């Protein structure tokens, strides 16, 4: 879905700039899959059916994003830091899950707030500069899914956040931004 009908490899149609962006998206979606695996591990241990259902639904969406983005990323160009991204993702899910649902939902809202802005920058770049057929709708689809995740998580987290959760969410947002910069190049 969202892929051109011709046989030329999708990655060969990307500008150098967009290869870096696709690499950062691939790394980010890899991390996202592992965020939900970390949440799932702790939710199973705590026997929290609500959190398990949340993690499963969102994790499936992130796994689908990862699969779709892999078709666009040159096979030889994934981030060399995928192992650290997996570890960081798992910890970003598991640590707040130890503190309960509100911490998880606040974390997901923070991550997805960053991801929404990141996808929007790529969408605007493609709208101005053009790009291969099918890439813009794919990024718009991924962005819409991430916005839904953000809004659902923010609603579940509620309006009141402790100072510790606000600090954690700020750290998660900063870490996400740093990870994008690294993933574009490494």
mmCIF file of C-alpha atoms in Angstrom:
data_model
loop_
_atom_site.group_PDB
_atom_site.id
_atom_site.type_symbol
_atom_site.label_atom_id
_atom_site.label_comp_id
_atom_site.label_asym_id
_atom_site.label_seq_id
_atom_site.Cartn_x
_atom_site.Cartn_y
_atom_site.Cartn_z
ATOM 1 C CA UNK A 1 0.000 0.000 0.000
ATOM 2 C CA UNK A 2 1.188 3.545 -0.748
ATOM 3 C CA UNK A 3 3.920 2.244 -3.032
ATOM 4 C CA UNK A 4 4.329 3.108 -6.711
ATOM 5 C CA UNK A 5 3.471 0.410 -9.244
ATOM 6 C CA UNK A 6 6.820 0.478 -11.115
ATOM 7 C CA UNK A 7 9.680 -1.925 -10.428
ATOM 8 C CA UNK A 8 12.450 0.575 -9.645
ATOM 9 C CA UNK A 9 13.499 0.190 -5.974
ATOM 10 C CA UNK A 10 11.658 2.764 -3.868
ATOM 11 C CA UNK A 11 14.841 3.837 -2.122
ATOM 12 C CA UNK A 12 16.476 4.811 -5.423
ATOM 13 C CA UNK A 13 13.833 7.515 -5.854
ATOM 14 C CA UNK A 14 14.754 9.348 -2.648
ATOM 15 C CA UNK A 15 16.848 12.486 -2.488
ATOM 16 C CA UNK A 16 19.850 12.391 -0.188
ATOM 17 C CA UNK A 17 17.894 14.507 2.306
ATOM 18 C CA UNK A 18 14.952 12.099 2.285
ATOM 19 C CA UNK A 19 17.230 9.059 2.722
ATOM 20 C CA UNK A 20 18.342 10.619 6.019
ATOM 21 C CA UNK A 21 14.743 11.335 6.943
ATOM 22 C CA UNK A 22 13.640 7.793 6.123
ATOM 23 C CA UNK A 23 16.520 6.488 8.195
ATOM 24 C CA UNK A 24 15.375 8.582 11.149
ATOM 25 C CA UNK A 25 11.781 7.409 10.637
ATOM 26 C CA UNK A 26 12.903 3.782 10.469
ATOM 27 C CA UNK A 27 14.930 4.174 13.663
ATOM 28 C CA UNK A 28 12.012 5.954 15.337
ATOM 29 C CA UNK A 29 9.469 3.320 14.386
ATOM 30 C CA UNK A 30 11.916 0.622 15.521
ATOM 31 C CA UNK A 31 12.143 2.387 18.868
ATOM 32 C CA UNK A 32 8.349 2.720 18.985
ATOM 33 C CA UNK A 33 7.853 -1.014 18.469
ATOM 34 C CA UNK A 34 10.185 -1.593 21.406
ATOM 35 C CA UNK A 35 8.453 1.027 23.564
ATOM 36 C CA UNK A 36 5.306 -1.049 23.342
ATOM 37 C CA UNK A 37 7.240 -4.265 23.962
ATOM 38 C CA UNK A 38 8.599 -2.713 27.168
ATOM 39 C CA UNK A 39 5.103 -1.638 28.220
ATOM 40 C CA UNK A 40 3.801 -5.119 27.403
ATOM 41 C CA UNK A 41 6.471 -6.845 29.500
ATOM 42 C CA UNK A 42 5.673 -4.787 32.585
ATOM 43 C CA UNK A 43 1.904 -4.877 32.011
ATOM 44 C CA UNK A 44 2.035 -8.691 31.844
ATOM 45 C CA UNK A 45 4.065 -8.803 35.046
ATOM 46 C CA UNK A 46 1.560 -6.472 36.731
ATOM 47 C CA UNK A 47 -1.352 -8.342 35.130
ATOM 48 C CA UNK A 48 -2.772 -5.050 33.827
ATOM 49 C CA UNK A 49 -5.212 -6.015 31.065
ATOM 50 C CA UNK A 50 -6.033 -2.395 30.173
ATOM 51 C CA UNK A 51 -2.401 -1.491 29.634
ATOM 52 C CA UNK A 52 -1.806 -4.718 27.708
ATOM 53 C CA UNK A 53 -4.665 -3.891 25.337
ATOM 54 C CA UNK A 54 -3.338 -0.341 24.862
ATOM 55 C CA UNK A 55 0.189 -1.615 24.147
ATOM 56 C CA UNK A 56 -1.025 -4.294 21.743
ATOM 57 C CA UNK A 57 -3.193 -1.929 19.684
ATOM 58 C CA UNK A 58 -0.564 0.792 19.462
ATOM 59 C CA UNK A 59 2.292 -1.664 19.000
ATOM 60 C CA UNK A 60 0.550 -3.243 16.021
ATOM 61 C CA UNK A 61 0.227 0.165 14.375
ATOM 62 C CA UNK A 62 3.899 0.934 14.964
ATOM 63 C CA UNK A 63 4.930 -2.461 13.566
ATOM 64 C CA UNK A 64 2.902 -1.712 10.422
ATOM 65 C CA UNK A 65 4.602 1.694 10.096
ATOM 66 C CA UNK A 66 7.979 0.014 10.420
ATOM 67 C CA UNK A 67 7.114 -2.512 7.720
ATOM 68 C CA UNK A 68 5.930 0.218 5.336
ATOM 69 C CA UNK A 69 8.970 2.421 5.943
ATOM 70 C CA UNK A 70 11.381 -0.455 5.365
ATOM 71 C CA UNK A 71 10.194 -0.544 1.739
ATOM 72 C CA UNK A 72 11.450 3.035 1.321
ATOM 73 C CA UNK A 73 14.749 2.806 3.167
ATOM 74 C CA UNK A 74 17.751 1.579 1.190
ATOM 75 C CA UNK A 75 18.646 -1.850 2.578
ATOM 76 C CA UNK A 76 22.239 -0.726 3.088
ATOM 77 C CA UNK A 77 21.310 2.503 4.914
ATOM 78 C CA UNK A 78 19.517 1.704 8.196
ATOM 79 C CA UNK A 79 20.887 3.376 11.284
ATOM 80 C CA UNK A 80 23.910 1.570 12.679
ATOM 81 C CA UNK A 81 22.458 2.322 16.106
ATOM 82 C CA UNK A 82 19.380 0.069 15.853
ATOM 83 C CA UNK A 83 20.447 -1.978 18.874
ATOM 84 C CA UNK A 84 20.680 1.115 21.116
ATOM 85 C CA UNK A 85 17.360 2.392 19.665
ATOM 86 C CA UNK A 86 15.725 -0.919 20.599
ATOM 87 C CA UNK A 87 17.127 -0.793 24.131
ATOM 88 C CA UNK A 88 16.173 2.859 24.576
ATOM 89 C CA UNK A 89 12.691 2.163 23.217
ATOM 90 C CA UNK A 90 12.143 -0.797 25.516
ATOM 91 C CA UNK A 91 13.269 1.221 28.555
ATOM 92 C CA UNK A 92 11.120 4.188 27.483
ATOM 93 C CA UNK A 93 8.125 1.858 27.652
ATOM 94 C CA UNK A 94 9.042 -0.328 30.619
ATOM 95 C CA UNK A 95 10.203 2.345 33.078
ATOM 96 C CA UNK A 96 6.992 4.395 33.121
ATOM 97 C CA UNK A 97 4.940 1.171 33.152
ATOM 98 C CA UNK A 98 6.550 0.410 36.527
ATOM 99 C CA UNK A 99 4.911 3.604 37.801
ATOM 100 C CA UNK A 100 1.488 2.882 36.348
ATOM 101 C CA UNK A 101 -0.823 3.709 33.489
ATOM 102 C CA UNK A 102 -0.753 7.492 33.845
ATOM 103 C CA UNK A 103 3.022 7.484 33.518
ATOM 104 C CA UNK A 104 2.756 5.340 30.385
ATOM 105 C CA UNK A 105 0.062 7.516 28.855
ATOM 106 C CA UNK A 106 2.008 10.699 29.647
ATOM 107 C CA UNK A 107 5.133 9.182 28.072
ATOM 108 C CA UNK A 108 3.289 8.158 24.914
ATOM 109 C CA UNK A 109 1.711 11.609 24.623
ATOM 110 C CA UNK A 110 5.190 13.174 24.889
ATOM 111 C CA UNK A 111 6.747 10.835 22.326
ATOM 112 C CA UNK A 112 3.890 11.251 19.862
ATOM 113 C CA UNK A 113 3.903 15.041 20.235
ATOM 114 C CA UNK A 114 7.498 14.992 19.032
ATOM 115 C CA UNK A 115 6.766 12.468 16.262
ATOM 116 C CA UNK A 116 3.850 14.541 14.955
ATOM 117 C CA UNK A 117 6.119 17.569 14.523
ATOM 118 C CA UNK A 118 8.845 15.416 12.948
ATOM 119 C CA UNK A 119 6.466 13.952 10.362
ATOM 120 C CA UNK A 120 4.986 17.400 9.690
ATOM 121 C CA UNK A 121 8.431 18.751 8.794
ATOM 122 C CA UNK A 122 8.924 15.916 6.311
ATOM 123 C CA UNK A 123 5.450 16.380 4.850
ATOM 124 C CA UNK A 124 6.083 20.101 4.342
ATOM 125 C CA UNK A 125 9.447 19.342 2.718
ATOM 126 C CA UNK A 126 7.777 16.970 0.235
ATOM 127 C CA UNK A 127 4.963 19.439 -0.456
ATOM 128 C CA UNK A 128 7.504 22.128 -1.339
ATOM 129 C CA UNK A 129 10.205 20.031 -3.031
ATOM 130 C CA UNK A 130 8.231 17.096 -4.347
ATOM 131 C CA UNK A 131 9.205 13.500 -3.955
ATOM 132 C CA UNK A 132 8.533 10.021 -5.189
ATOM 133 C CA UNK A 133 4.967 8.960 -5.771
ATOM 134 C CA UNK A 134 3.422 7.374 -2.708
ATOM 135 C CA UNK A 135 5.769 8.764 -0.068
ATOM 136 C CA UNK A 136 3.709 11.811 0.901
ATOM 137 C CA UNK A 137 0.508 9.799 1.504
ATOM 138 C CA UNK A 138 2.498 7.268 3.520
ATOM 139 C CA UNK A 139 3.933 9.953 5.802
ATOM 140 C CA UNK A 140 0.510 11.566 6.152
ATOM 141 C CA UNK A 141 -0.976 8.211 7.139
ATOM 142 C CA UNK A 142 1.762 7.593 9.701
ATOM 143 C CA UNK A 143 1.343 11.111 11.075
ATOM 144 C CA UNK A 144 -2.428 10.677 11.432
ATOM 145 C CA UNK A 145 -1.902 7.422 13.341
ATOM 146 C CA UNK A 146 0.642 9.083 15.627
ATOM 147 C CA UNK A 147 -1.699 12.020 16.249
ATOM 148 C CA UNK A 148 -4.406 9.545 17.234
ATOM 149 C CA UNK A 149 -1.978 7.811 19.618
ATOM 150 C CA UNK A 150 -0.981 11.177 21.106
ATOM 151 C CA UNK A 151 -4.553 12.326 21.602
ATOM 152 C CA UNK A 152 -5.714 9.030 23.100
ATOM 153 C CA UNK A 153 -2.751 8.853 25.473
ATOM 154 C CA UNK A 154 -3.128 12.502 26.521
ATOM 155 C CA UNK A 155 -6.805 11.932 27.261
ATOM 156 C CA UNK A 156 -6.046 8.827 29.321
ATOM 157 C CA UNK A 157 -3.192 10.558 31.190
ATOM 158 C CA UNK A 158 -5.468 13.344 32.356
ATOM 159 C CA UNK A 159 -4.632 17.005 32.838
ATOM 160 C CA UNK A 160 -2.601 16.740 36.049
ATOM 161 C CA UNK A 161 0.999 15.575 35.791
ATOM 162 C CA UNK A 162 3.386 15.300 38.705
ATOM 163 C CA UNK A 163 6.641 17.212 38.487
ATOM 164 C CA UNK A 164 8.464 13.895 38.053
ATOM 165 C CA UNK A 165 6.296 12.914 35.078
ATOM 166 C CA UNK A 166 6.712 16.378 33.520
ATOM 167 C CA UNK A 167 10.503 16.038 33.907
ATOM 168 C CA UNK A 168 10.434 12.514 32.440
ATOM 169 C CA UNK A 169 8.327 13.657 29.474
ATOM 170 C CA UNK A 170 10.702 16.552 28.801
ATOM 171 C CA UNK A 171 13.616 14.112 28.877
ATOM 172 C CA UNK A 172 11.779 11.780 26.479
ATOM 173 C CA UNK A 173 11.097 14.663 24.071
ATOM 174 C CA UNK A 174 14.725 15.808 24.169
ATOM 175 C CA UNK A 175 15.957 12.263 23.740
ATOM 176 C CA UNK A 176 13.688 11.788 20.733
ATOM 177 C CA UNK A 177 15.061 14.940 19.108
ATOM 178 C CA UNK A 178 18.655 13.846 19.713
ATOM 179 C CA UNK A 179 17.913 10.371 18.365
ATOM 180 C CA UNK A 180 16.564 11.840 15.107
ATOM 181 C CA UNK A 181 19.735 13.865 14.560
ATOM 182 C CA UNK A 182 21.915 10.810 15.179
ATOM 183 C CA UNK A 183 19.791 8.430 13.107
ATOM 184 C CA UNK A 184 19.942 10.710 10.067
ATOM 185 C CA UNK A 185 23.726 10.304 9.958
ATOM 186 C CA UNK A 186 24.710 7.153 11.851
#
